Amino acid sequence: MASNAQIFRLKVIDVITNTEGILFEGENVAKAIVAHYEKFLGSEDDIAIRPSHDLFSNKLNEADALHMVRPVTSQEVKLAMFSIGNDKAPGPDGYSAAFFKSAWDIIGVDVSNAIIDFFNTGKLLRELNNTLIVLIPKKTTPLSITDYRPIACCNVVYKCISKIVADRIKGYLNRIVSINQSAFIPGRKISDNILLTQELMHNYHRNYGPPRCAFKVDIQKAYDTVHWSFLKDVLVGFGFHSRFVHWIMTCVSTPAYSLCVNGEVHGYFKGRRGLRQGDPLSPYLFTLVMEILTCILQHASRVDSSFKFHNKCEKQRIINLCFADDLFLFARGEVQSASFIMDSLTSFTNMSGLVPSLQKSTAFFCNVSDHVREAILNVMPFEEGHLPVRYLGVPLISTRLLAKDCNVLVERMEKRIGNWKNKLLSFAGRLQLIISVLSALHVYWSSVFILPASIIKELEAKMRNFLWSQEASFHRGKAKVAWNAICVPKYEGGLGIRRVGDVNKALMASHAWSILNKKDSLWVAWIHSYRLKQCNFWTCKVVTNCSWSWRKLLQIRPFLRDHIWSKLGDGRNTSAWYDSWSPIGPLANYISPRVISNAGFMLNAKVADVHLHGLWSWPLEWRTRFPTLNQLDTIHLQPNSLDRLCWKDGDDLKEFSSSIAWHSCRSRDQDVDWVNIVWFAQCIPRHAFLMWLIMRRKLLTQDIILQWDLSRRKNMNMMCCLLCYENVDSHEHLFFECSFSSKVWIMVREKAGMANVDQKWSSIISWLKARGRSKSAAHFVSKLVVGATAYVIWQERNARLFRNQTRPPDTIRDTILKTIRYKLMGVKFRQCTNVARLRGVWGIGEDNVNDDGG
């Protein structure tokens, strides 16, 4: 491993080249960096054109605009302050959010008054908006200034002001920002952009169908080049209140910058343009800026007949898809359409200051002749690209997803595990890393693709080996408990790890849910227009030329069918034949489409269409032919309420969430009655993990090992307990029938409040189970003591077996009691007589205990 000095050296910039290729070393490095950013951020180009009023088709109404400038309260200030992460970097003043939170009782009133004063007067103290720029390398070996990303570290008081403004603005973005954009807008998902782009670029690897082209546009220094005067025009154009515009422009246009280079602060200059990466307000303002490009494209496409839409884009008028500064443009494969797009980009550049990078932008073509392709690339001088490419962090493919496309997931997990090599990680520590880190690595991909089975298997194998491996490399390990048994919730006897395939299916179910609910999403609208085409989702056929992602989504319909239920209101949004709305399931399971049509009903009929004046309107002979229909007589519609989709889990109807869908698709075990004595709030994780193994009888005592592998008998012909040398080494004997371990338990059980409990393990567990849900501090201590005693006894047994080390019972007792005492010193208890008595028993004074009094 690298030493601290080596790690520090990796962060030092020894040499750097500026944008003109001149090399700087030593003290000149900082001067060159300051000069670059002073020229870049401290200058402003002239605006060639301003956005016209007719671009702003969506505007805030006056009531919303007025509501956004309502008085700021001290409670709003506190909420904003406490929403800033404690680990966020401080600004030039050096004070972190953690400081303000911890000292809020002392300084809260003054800080709130200062912040409220800004909103009342519109004046911001210059020092509050001073900003420190730190440089984050984009590459492993950065050489040029442009290889670093500037991140702005703002003062916490300013961040609080910015967050208040941001919180007010984000609730209204969906009213003025078109559904072509999905970044930073509540309710919109990044996966919608990916799924729609996959659909539009399906079969791009084949040369047939209408000629079409797509452009992946990279914008140079996107945040840093926004013109402030343009931003103000945008805010005014979208109908924001003049006071709100003044708040934003004061925040944006008054910063002064210094740069942190090699741990020292250099330079001081005023900004003249750009949005700071690190300012909570910047993402929302940039979304409004990019909306102008959509407005330009849509407005121009209505008045300019030369533009032709990309295949399957005309119904939704799709020209661009945008997520922050990730931009995709689509058009028919013709020079005129490409010229239209380039003209629109040029107009946007002249207004905003945002310039496409010709070197980093790429063009994709399908069934476009060579001479037309050349002409388009002359108009839009981008690099010609080939699929797959990376888009929003995942591969953009035109065929099916292969295992090799997902190898990056496996490599990412291997890298994470590699970073933990040679660290003394307990089983409990590994479990926490699996749940919080490794299990999250695939989630983003799993929300977009059905992952290949081989990748799912490999990811789970790596997590399993990491959990059980006895090697420093974590490559292999003999599992003590089957993976299926581990991957259930703790209350069913598992460890709460979620299987990759189950999570994948649950996340993909959310897309089907959006389709069935007709969510306000561009992808959902496109699916209804071009994939379903008035057909029901449940009966839609998998056609041969559909995309791989759509085919995979349709393949999980059998799972979805069992759980998606329509709770009837007026019956106007529920299919009479194909949706599940009655206890007998979809009627199409009993009645064929021909019989339905012959009876005079439409196949797309709703429940309300077949339930008239409180009665079902189907033919009387159906009741004899399909006797199950008689069960529907108790169902009545409610004219004043709407139909609502629910997720059916057993007999329960719930609101859909990916977590609920996961519960429905995972394997289930019987609930265990010992979960509350193993996993409880403030438990000691490594003790809890050992207790879990004990309760599952998976602790590797010698009798258990021999059951697994009889060939080991020659190495264990002395199966005696190494603590007492009297009986066989087994679970029952070790806890606490062994004379040695029994002696230890007798020494500590009084402090556990269990002096009168029989020393047999079964009796101890039965006593704890009866008090498992108790919130009593005494019973909490009892569980801690039992877990600690079992853990230390197991440690002693292993020390004698593998290291030939021994300790007397008194030393083991002291270790147990010291462990519990230290734990109790860090636990917050409610003030009461029993807690005071408990402190006295454990010798803990008032000065040693965290006490929140609640």
PDB file of C-alpha atoms in Angstrom, residues 69-322:
ATOM      1  CA  VAL A  69     -41.064  35.155  -3.273  1.00  0.00           C
ATOM      2  CA  ARG A  70     -43.010  34.584  -0.049  1.00  0.00           C
ATOM      3  CA  PRO A  71     -41.152  35.612   3.138  1.00  0.00           C
ATOM      4  CA  VAL A  72     -38.360  33.281   4.230  1.00  0.00           C
ATOM      5  CA  THR A  73     -38.809  31.927   7.758  1.00  0.00           C
ATOM      6  CA  SER A  74     -36.231  30.891  10.330  1.00  0.00           C
ATOM      7  CA  GLN A  75     -37.579  27.332  10.105  1.00  0.00           C
ATOM      8  CA  GLU A  76     -36.920  27.308   6.358  1.00  0.00           C
ATOM      9  CA  VAL A  77     -33.373  28.513   7.010  1.00  0.00           C
ATOM     10  CA  LYS A  78     -32.806  25.748   9.554  1.00  0.00           C
ATOM     11  CA  LEU A  79     -34.156  23.061   7.222  1.00  0.00           C
ATOM     12  CA  ALA A  80     -31.863  24.277   4.441  1.00  0.00           C
ATOM     13  CA  MET A  81     -28.836  24.397   6.738  1.00  0.00           C
ATOM     14  CA  PHE A  82     -29.426  20.926   8.148  1.00  0.00           C
ATOM     15  CA  SER A  83     -29.896  19.469   4.660  1.00  0.00           C
ATOM     16  CA  ILE A  84     -26.264  20.299   3.798  1.00  0.00           C
ATOM     17  CA  GLY A  85     -24.087  17.215   4.284  1.00  0.00           C
ATOM     18  CA  ASN A  86     -21.607  17.250   7.141  1.00  0.00           C
ATOM     19  CA  ASP A  87     -18.928  15.880   4.827  1.00  0.00           C
ATOM     20  CA  LYS A  88     -19.287  18.652   2.245  1.00  0.00           C
ATOM     21  CA  ALA A  89     -16.141  20.702   1.738  1.00  0.00           C
ATOM     22  CA  PRO A  90     -16.123  24.101   3.497  1.00  0.00           C
ATOM     23  CA  GLY A  91     -15.624  27.362   1.656  1.00  0.00           C
ATOM     24  CA  PRO A  92     -12.814  29.908   2.053  1.00  0.00           C
ATOM     25  CA  ASP A  93     -13.908  30.730   5.611  1.00  0.00           C
ATOM     26  CA  GLY A  94     -13.123  27.155   6.688  1.00  0.00           C
ATOM     27  CA  TYR A  95     -16.386  26.532   8.547  1.00  0.00           C
ATOM     28  CA  SER A  96     -18.179  23.281   7.662  1.00  0.00           C
ATOM     29  CA  ALA A  97     -21.894  22.537   7.860  1.00  0.00           C
ATOM     30  CA  ALA A  98     -21.155  20.243  10.811  1.00  0.00           C
ATOM     31  CA  PHE A  99     -19.916  23.272  12.782  1.00  0.00           C
ATOM     32  CA  PHE A 100     -23.081  25.285  12.117  1.00  0.00           C
ATOM     33  CA  LYS A 101     -25.311  22.351  13.063  1.00  0.00           C
ATOM     34  CA  SER A 102     -23.468  21.562  16.272  1.00  0.00           C
ATOM     35  CA  ALA A 103     -23.468  25.248  17.319  1.00  0.00           C
ATOM     36  CA  TRP A 104     -26.977  26.046  16.088  1.00  0.00           C
ATOM     37  CA  ASP A 105     -28.367  26.608  19.603  1.00  0.00           C
ATOM     38  CA  ILE A 106     -25.816  29.392  20.006  1.00  0.00           C
ATOM     39  CA  ILE A 107     -25.542  30.942  16.544  1.00  0.00           C
ATOM     40  CA  GLY A 108     -28.797  29.837  14.915  1.00  0.00           C
ATOM     41  CA  VAL A 109     -30.696  33.070  15.518  1.00  0.00           C
ATOM     42  CA  ASP A 110     -27.886  35.270  14.187  1.00  0.00           C
ATOM     43  CA  VAL A 111     -27.310  33.097  11.121  1.00  0.00           C
ATOM     44  CA  SER A 112     -31.044  32.962  10.367  1.00  0.00           C
ATOM     45  CA  ASN A 113     -31.361  36.733  10.682  1.00  0.00           C
ATOM     46  CA  ALA A 114     -28.403  37.302   8.356  1.00  0.00           C
ATOM     47  CA  ILE A 115     -29.849  34.971   5.721  1.00  0.00           C
ATOM     48  CA  ILE A 116     -33.374  36.395   6.023  1.00  0.00           C
ATOM     49  CA  ASP A 117     -31.872  39.877   5.656  1.00  0.00           C
ATOM     50  CA  PHE A 118     -30.557  38.910   2.220  1.00  0.00           C
ATOM     51  CA  PHE A 119     -34.031  37.877   1.086  1.00  0.00           C
ATOM     52  CA  ASN A 120     -35.566  41.048   2.510  1.00  0.00           C
ATOM     53  CA  THR A 121     -33.026  43.513   1.086  1.00  0.00           C
ATOM     54  CA  GLY A 122     -31.526  41.625  -1.856  1.00  0.00           C
ATOM     55  CA  LYS A 123     -28.043  42.597  -0.677  1.00  0.00           C
ATOM     56  CA  LEU A 124     -25.365  39.948  -0.174  1.00  0.00           C
ATOM     57  CA  LEU A 125     -22.216  40.596   1.832  1.00  0.00           C
ATOM     58  CA  ARG A 126     -19.332  40.263  -0.626  1.00  0.00           C
ATOM     59  CA  GLU A 127     -17.277  38.001   1.644  1.00  0.00           C
ATOM     60  CA  LEU A 128     -20.094  35.457   1.883  1.00  0.00           C
ATOM     61  CA  ASN A 129     -19.855  34.782  -1.851  1.00  0.00           C
ATOM     62  CA  ASN A 130     -16.096  34.349  -1.991  1.00  0.00           C
ATOM     63  CA  THR A 131     -15.364  30.983  -3.583  1.00  0.00           C
ATOM     64  CA  LEU A 132     -12.415  28.624  -3.466  1.00  0.00           C
ATOM     65  CA  ILE A 133     -11.819  26.582  -6.632  1.00  0.00           C
ATOM     66  CA  VAL A 134     -10.245  23.158  -6.229  1.00  0.00           C
ATOM     67  CA  LEU A 135      -9.082  21.142  -9.236  1.00  0.00           C
ATOM     68  CA  ILE A 136     -10.236  17.534  -9.646  1.00  0.00           C
ATOM     69  CA  PRO A 137      -8.321  15.507 -12.256  1.00  0.00           C
ATOM     70  CA  LYS A 138     -10.415  14.027 -15.079  1.00  0.00           C
ATOM     71  CA  LYS A 139      -7.634  11.581 -16.036  1.00  0.00           C
ATOM     72  CA  THR A 140      -5.250   9.286 -14.198  1.00  0.00           C
ATOM     73  CA  THR A 141      -2.265  11.317 -15.435  1.00  0.00           C
ATOM     74  CA  PRO A 142      -3.432  14.877 -16.086  1.00  0.00           C
ATOM     75  CA  LEU A 143      -0.974  17.071 -17.974  1.00  0.00           C
ATOM     76  CA  SER A 144      -2.954  20.076 -19.185  1.00  0.00           C
ATOM     77  CA  ILE A 145      -5.052  22.609 -17.292  1.00  0.00           C
ATOM     78  CA  THR A 146      -8.041  21.336 -19.248  1.00  0.00           C
ATOM     79  CA  ASP A 147      -7.485  17.864 -17.744  1.00  0.00           C
ATOM     80  CA  TYR A 148      -8.790  19.229 -14.427  1.00  0.00           C
ATOM     81  CA  ARG A 149     -12.387  19.940 -13.480  1.00  0.00           C
ATOM     82  CA  PRO A 150     -12.878  23.115 -11.381  1.00  0.00           C
ATOM     83  CA  ILE A 151     -15.139  22.543  -8.379  1.00  0.00           C
ATOM     84  CA  ALA A 152     -16.345  25.549  -6.421  1.00  0.00           C
ATOM     85  CA  CYS A 153     -16.214  25.359  -2.626  1.00  0.00           C
ATOM     86  CA  CYS A 154     -18.723  27.919  -1.384  1.00  0.00           C
ATOM     87  CA  ASN A 155     -19.148  29.230   2.147  1.00  0.00           C
ATOM     88  CA  VAL A 156     -21.831  27.378   4.093  1.00  0.00           C
ATOM     89  CA  VAL A 157     -23.917  30.502   4.770  1.00  0.00           C
ATOM     90  CA  TYR A 158     -24.044  31.184   1.039  1.00  0.00           C
ATOM     91  CA  LYS A 159     -24.911  27.524   0.372  1.00  0.00           C
ATOM     92  CA  CYS A 160     -27.823  27.857   2.759  1.00  0.00           C
ATOM     93  CA  ILE A 161     -29.122  30.872   0.809  1.00  0.00           C
ATOM     94  CA  SER A 162     -28.618  28.996  -2.455  1.00  0.00           C
ATOM     95  CA  LYS A 163     -30.437  25.913  -1.177  1.00  0.00           C
ATOM     96  CA  ILE A 164     -33.459  27.972  -0.134  1.00  0.00           C
ATOM     97  CA  VAL A 165     -33.681  29.433  -3.641  1.00  0.00           C
ATOM     98  CA  ALA A 166     -33.071  26.007  -5.224  1.00  0.00           C
ATOM     99  CA  ASP A 167     -35.757  24.336  -3.094  1.00  0.00           C
ATOM    100  CA  ARG A 168     -38.248  26.958  -4.213  1.00  0.00           C
ATOM    101  CA  ILE A 169     -37.386  26.723  -7.886  1.00  0.00           C
ATOM    102  CA  LYS A 170     -37.260  22.949  -8.307  1.00  0.00           C
ATOM    103  CA  GLY A 171     -40.916  22.416  -7.444  1.00  0.00           C
ATOM    104  CA  TYR A 172     -41.960  24.471 -10.487  1.00  0.00           C
ATOM    105  CA  LEU A 173     -39.484  23.229 -13.086  1.00  0.00           C
ATOM    106  CA  ASN A 174     -41.824  20.533 -14.401  1.00  0.00           C
ATOM    107  CA  ARG A 175     -44.286  23.268 -15.412  1.00  0.00           C
ATOM    108  CA  ILE A 176     -41.861  25.115 -17.658  1.00  0.00           C
ATOM    109  CA  VAL A 177     -39.255  22.523 -18.688  1.00  0.00           C
ATOM    110  CA  SER A 178     -40.303  20.180 -21.497  1.00  0.00           C
ATOM    111  CA  ILE A 179     -40.276  16.420 -21.000  1.00  0.00           C
ATOM    112  CA  ASN A 180     -37.250  16.176 -23.307  1.00  0.00           C
ATOM    113  CA  GLN A 181     -35.189  16.989 -20.199  1.00  0.00           C
ATOM    114  CA  SER A 182     -35.107  14.740 -17.149  1.00  0.00           C
ATOM    115  CA  ALA A 183     -32.247  16.102 -15.024  1.00  0.00           C
ATOM    116  CA  PHE A 184     -32.937  17.596 -11.565  1.00  0.00           C
ATOM    117  CA  ILE A 185     -36.715  17.695 -12.091  1.00  0.00           C
ATOM    118  CA  PRO A 186     -38.712  15.868  -9.391  1.00  0.00           C
ATOM    119  CA  GLY A 187     -40.582  12.853 -10.765  1.00  0.00           C
ATOM    120  CA  ARG A 188     -38.461  12.460 -13.904  1.00  0.00           C
ATOM    121  CA  LYS A 189     -35.950   9.654 -14.300  1.00  0.00           C
ATOM    122  CA  ILE A 190     -32.631   9.441 -16.090  1.00  0.00           C
ATOM    123  CA  SER A 191     -33.592   5.946 -17.262  1.00  0.00           C
ATOM    124  CA  ASP A 192     -36.348   7.407 -19.467  1.00  0.00           C
ATOM    125  CA  ASN A 193     -33.732   9.202 -21.593  1.00  0.00           C
ATOM    126  CA  ILE A 194     -31.634   6.052 -21.880  1.00  0.00           C
ATOM    127  CA  LEU A 195     -34.551   3.787 -22.774  1.00  0.00           C
ATOM    128  CA  LEU A 196     -35.888   6.186 -25.391  1.00  0.00           C
ATOM    129  CA  THR A 197     -32.454   6.679 -26.967  1.00  0.00           C
ATOM    130  CA  GLN A 198     -32.026   2.893 -27.117  1.00  0.00           C
ATOM    131  CA  GLU A 199     -35.377   2.620 -28.908  1.00  0.00           C
ATOM    132  CA  LEU A 200     -34.637   5.383 -31.412  1.00  0.00           C
ATOM    133  CA  MET A 201     -31.221   3.943 -32.260  1.00  0.00           C
ATOM    134  CA  HIS A 202     -32.451   0.364 -32.517  1.00  0.00           C
ATOM    135  CA  ASN A 203     -31.046  -1.358 -35.629  1.00  0.00           C
ATOM    136  CA  TYR A 204     -28.565   1.444 -36.340  1.00  0.00           C
ATOM    137  CA  HIS A 205     -26.084  -1.331 -37.118  1.00  0.00           C
ATOM    138  CA  ARG A 206     -28.221  -2.382 -40.095  1.00  0.00           C
ATOM    139  CA  ASN A 207     -28.570  -0.410 -43.286  1.00  0.00           C
ATOM    140  CA  TYR A 208     -32.300  -0.508 -43.909  1.00  0.00           C
ATOM    141  CA  GLY A 209     -35.333   1.603 -43.181  1.00  0.00           C
ATOM    142  CA  PRO A 210     -35.619   5.375 -43.550  1.00  0.00           C
ATOM    143  CA  PRO A 211     -32.291   7.257 -43.602  1.00  0.00           C
ATOM    144  CA  ARG A 212     -31.651   8.706 -40.184  1.00  0.00           C
ATOM    145  CA  CYS A 213     -28.905  10.270 -38.133  1.00  0.00           C
ATOM    146  CA  ALA A 214     -28.226  11.079 -34.489  1.00  0.00           C
ATOM    147  CA  PHE A 215     -25.714  13.423 -32.895  1.00  0.00           C
ATOM    148  CA  LYS A 216     -24.171  13.049 -29.445  1.00  0.00           C
ATOM    149  CA  VAL A 217     -23.120  16.605 -28.621  1.00  0.00           C
ATOM    150  CA  ASP A 218     -20.520  17.495 -26.016  1.00  0.00           C
ATOM    151  CA  ILE A 219     -20.688  21.096 -24.782  1.00  0.00           C
ATOM    152  CA  GLN A 220     -17.371  22.706 -23.884  1.00  0.00           C
ATOM    153  CA  LYS A 221     -17.066  23.718 -20.224  1.00  0.00           C
ATOM    154  CA  ALA A 222     -20.854  23.757 -20.046  1.00  0.00           C
ATOM    155  CA  TYR A 223     -21.458  25.267 -16.593  1.00  0.00           C
ATOM    156  CA  ASP A 224     -18.487  27.624 -16.787  1.00  0.00           C
ATOM    157  CA  THR A 225     -19.461  29.416 -20.010  1.00  0.00           C
ATOM    158  CA  VAL A 226     -23.075  30.470 -19.379  1.00  0.00           C
ATOM    159  CA  HIS A 227     -23.547  34.206 -19.995  1.00  0.00           C
ATOM    160  CA  TRP A 228     -25.155  35.934 -17.022  1.00  0.00           C
ATOM    161  CA  SER A 229     -27.128  38.383 -19.169  1.00  0.00           C
ATOM    162  CA  PHE A 230     -28.578  35.414 -21.085  1.00  0.00           C
ATOM    163  CA  LEU A 231     -29.497  33.694 -17.806  1.00  0.00           C
ATOM    164  CA  LYS A 232     -31.359  36.809 -16.680  1.00  0.00           C
ATOM    165  CA  ASP A 233     -33.269  36.930 -19.985  1.00  0.00           C
ATOM    166  CA  VAL A 234     -34.214  33.275 -19.517  1.00  0.00           C
ATOM    167  CA  LEU A 235     -35.526  33.823 -15.990  1.00  0.00           C
ATOM    168  CA  VAL A 236     -37.559  36.853 -17.049  1.00  0.00           C
ATOM    169  CA  GLY A 237     -38.842  35.025 -20.140  1.00  0.00           C
ATOM    170  CA  PHE A 238     -40.113  32.078 -18.097  1.00  0.00           C
ATOM    171  CA  GLY A 239     -42.102  34.422 -15.908  1.00  0.00           C
ATOM    172  CA  PHE A 240     -40.143  34.435 -12.648  1.00  0.00           C
ATOM    173  CA  HIS A 241     -40.930  37.316 -10.303  1.00  0.00           C
ATOM    174  CA  SER A 242     -38.517  40.263 -10.574  1.00  0.00           C
ATOM    175  CA  ARG A 243     -37.526  39.856  -6.915  1.00  0.00           C
ATOM    176  CA  PHE A 244     -36.769  36.163  -7.455  1.00  0.00           C
ATOM    177  CA  VAL A 245     -34.706  37.037 -10.535  1.00  0.00           C
ATOM    178  CA  HIS A 246     -32.781  39.572  -8.439  1.00  0.00           C
ATOM    179  CA  TRP A 247     -32.073  36.938  -5.742  1.00  0.00           C
ATOM    180  CA  ILE A 248     -30.710  34.515  -8.330  1.00  0.00           C
ATOM    181  CA  MET A 249     -28.640  37.048 -10.221  1.00  0.00           C
ATOM    182  CA  THR A 250     -27.146  38.364  -6.963  1.00  0.00           C
ATOM    183  CA  CYS A 251     -26.112  34.809  -6.031  1.00  0.00           C
ATOM    184  CA  VAL A 252     -24.725  34.060  -9.485  1.00  0.00           C
ATOM    185  CA  SER A 253     -23.033  37.338 -10.403  1.00  0.00           C
ATOM    186  CA  THR A 254     -21.219  38.402  -7.214  1.00  0.00           C
ATOM    187  CA  PRO A 255     -18.598  35.676  -6.574  1.00  0.00           C
ATOM    188  CA  ALA A 256     -14.890  36.303  -6.260  1.00  0.00           C
ATOM    189  CA  TYR A 257     -12.540  33.387  -6.855  1.00  0.00           C
ATOM    190  CA  SER A 258      -9.320  32.052  -5.388  1.00  0.00           C
ATOM    191  CA  LEU A 259      -7.694  28.759  -6.352  1.00  0.00           C
ATOM    192  CA  CYS A 260      -6.338  26.013  -4.134  1.00  0.00           C
ATOM    193  CA  VAL A 261      -3.183  24.624  -5.760  1.00  0.00           C
ATOM    194  CA  ASN A 262      -1.032  22.063  -3.949  1.00  0.00           C
ATOM    195  CA  GLY A 263      -2.706  22.868  -0.646  1.00  0.00           C
ATOM    196  CA  GLU A 264      -2.199  26.631  -0.826  1.00  0.00           C
ATOM    197  CA  VAL A 265      -4.584  29.426  -1.795  1.00  0.00           C
ATOM    198  CA  HIS A 266      -3.586  31.574  -4.771  1.00  0.00           C
ATOM    199  CA  GLY A 267      -5.121  34.531  -6.591  1.00  0.00           C
ATOM    200  CA  TYR A 268      -8.232  36.601  -6.108  1.00  0.00           C
ATOM    201  CA  PHE A 269     -10.427  37.835  -8.965  1.00  0.00           C
ATOM    202  CA  LYS A 270     -14.078  38.564  -9.700  1.00  0.00           C
ATOM    203  CA  GLY A 271     -16.143  36.284 -11.879  1.00  0.00           C
ATOM    204  CA  ARG A 272     -17.780  37.537 -15.052  1.00  0.00           C
ATOM    205  CA  ARG A 273     -19.634  34.451 -16.333  1.00  0.00           C
ATOM    206  CA  GLY A 274     -20.525  30.835 -15.601  1.00  0.00           C
ATOM    207  CA  LEU A 275     -22.379  28.755 -13.035  1.00  0.00           C
ATOM    208  CA  ARG A 276     -20.334  27.252 -10.241  1.00  0.00           C
ATOM    209  CA  GLN A 277     -20.086  23.463 -10.006  1.00  0.00           C
ATOM    210  CA  GLY A 278     -20.612  23.093  -6.262  1.00  0.00           C
ATOM    211  CA  ASP A 279     -23.343  25.717  -5.938  1.00  0.00           C
ATOM    212  CA  PRO A 280     -26.680  23.977  -5.045  1.00  0.00           C
ATOM    213  CA  LEU A 281     -28.527  26.357  -7.376  1.00  0.00           C
ATOM    214  CA  SER A 282     -26.443  25.723 -10.503  1.00  0.00           C
ATOM    215  CA  PRO A 283     -28.015  22.425 -11.727  1.00  0.00           C
ATOM    216  CA  TYR A 284     -31.516  23.934 -11.773  1.00  0.00           C
ATOM    217  CA  LEU A 285     -30.388  27.088 -13.554  1.00  0.00           C
ATOM    218  CA  PHE A 286     -28.503  25.053 -16.138  1.00  0.00           C
ATOM    219  CA  THR A 287     -31.665  23.025 -16.791  1.00  0.00           C
ATOM    220  CA  LEU A 288     -33.476  26.286 -17.612  1.00  0.00           C
ATOM    221  CA  VAL A 289     -30.595  27.332 -19.866  1.00  0.00           C
ATOM    222  CA  MET A 290     -30.739  24.066 -21.839  1.00  0.00           C
ATOM    223  CA  GLU A 291     -34.512  24.395 -22.164  1.00  0.00           C
ATOM    224  CA  ILE A 292     -33.904  27.326 -24.509  1.00  0.00           C
ATOM    225  CA  LEU A 293     -32.270  24.941 -26.983  1.00  0.00           C
ATOM    226  CA  THR A 294     -35.436  22.829 -26.936  1.00  0.00           C
ATOM    227  CA  CYS A 295     -37.505  25.971 -27.466  1.00  0.00           C
ATOM    228  CA  ILE A 296     -35.321  27.028 -30.422  1.00  0.00           C
ATOM    229  CA  LEU A 297     -35.577  23.592 -32.055  1.00  0.00           C
ATOM    230  CA  GLN A 298     -39.327  23.259 -31.548  1.00  0.00           C
ATOM    231  CA  HIS A 299     -40.109  26.801 -32.663  1.00  0.00           C
ATOM    232  CA  ALA A 300     -37.906  26.549 -35.754  1.00  0.00           C
ATOM    233  CA  SER A 301     -39.279  23.120 -36.744  1.00  0.00           C
ATOM    234  CA  ARG A 302     -42.791  24.600 -36.888  1.00  0.00           C
ATOM    235  CA  VAL A 303     -41.834  27.402 -39.240  1.00  0.00           C
ATOM    236  CA  ASP A 304     -39.084  25.703 -41.280  1.00  0.00           C
ATOM    237  CA  SER A 305     -40.404  22.952 -43.572  1.00  0.00           C
ATOM    238  CA  SER A 306     -36.872  21.837 -44.527  1.00  0.00           C
ATOM    239  CA  PHE A 307     -36.514  19.865 -41.303  1.00  0.00           C
ATOM    240  CA  LYS A 308     -37.660  16.234 -41.320  1.00  0.00           C
ATOM    241  CA  PHE A 309     -38.039  14.250 -38.136  1.00  0.00           C
ATOM    242  CA  HIS A 310     -36.016  11.145 -37.341  1.00  0.00           C
ATOM    243  CA  ASN A 311     -37.854   7.865 -37.857  1.00  0.00           C
ATOM    244  CA  LYS A 312     -40.517   7.332 -35.130  1.00  0.00           C
ATOM    245  CA  CYS A 313     -40.048  10.829 -33.685  1.00  0.00           C
ATOM    246  CA  GLU A 314     -42.753  12.889 -35.377  1.00  0.00           C
ATOM    247  CA  LYS A 315     -45.698  12.041 -33.093  1.00  0.00           C
ATOM    248  CA  GLN A 316     -43.853  13.354 -30.022  1.00  0.00           C
ATOM    249  CA  ARG A 317     -41.882  15.920 -32.062  1.00  0.00           C
ATOM    250  CA  ILE A 318     -38.597  14.553 -30.708  1.00  0.00           C
ATOM    251  CA  ILE A 319     -35.553  16.449 -31.898  1.00  0.00           C
ATOM    252  CA  ASN A 320     -33.414  16.481 -28.768  1.00  0.00           C
ATOM    253  CA  LEU A 321     -33.051  14.555 -25.532  1.00  0.00           C
ATOM    254  CA  CYS A 322     -31.165  16.229 -22.728  1.00  0.00           C
TER     255      CYS A 322
END
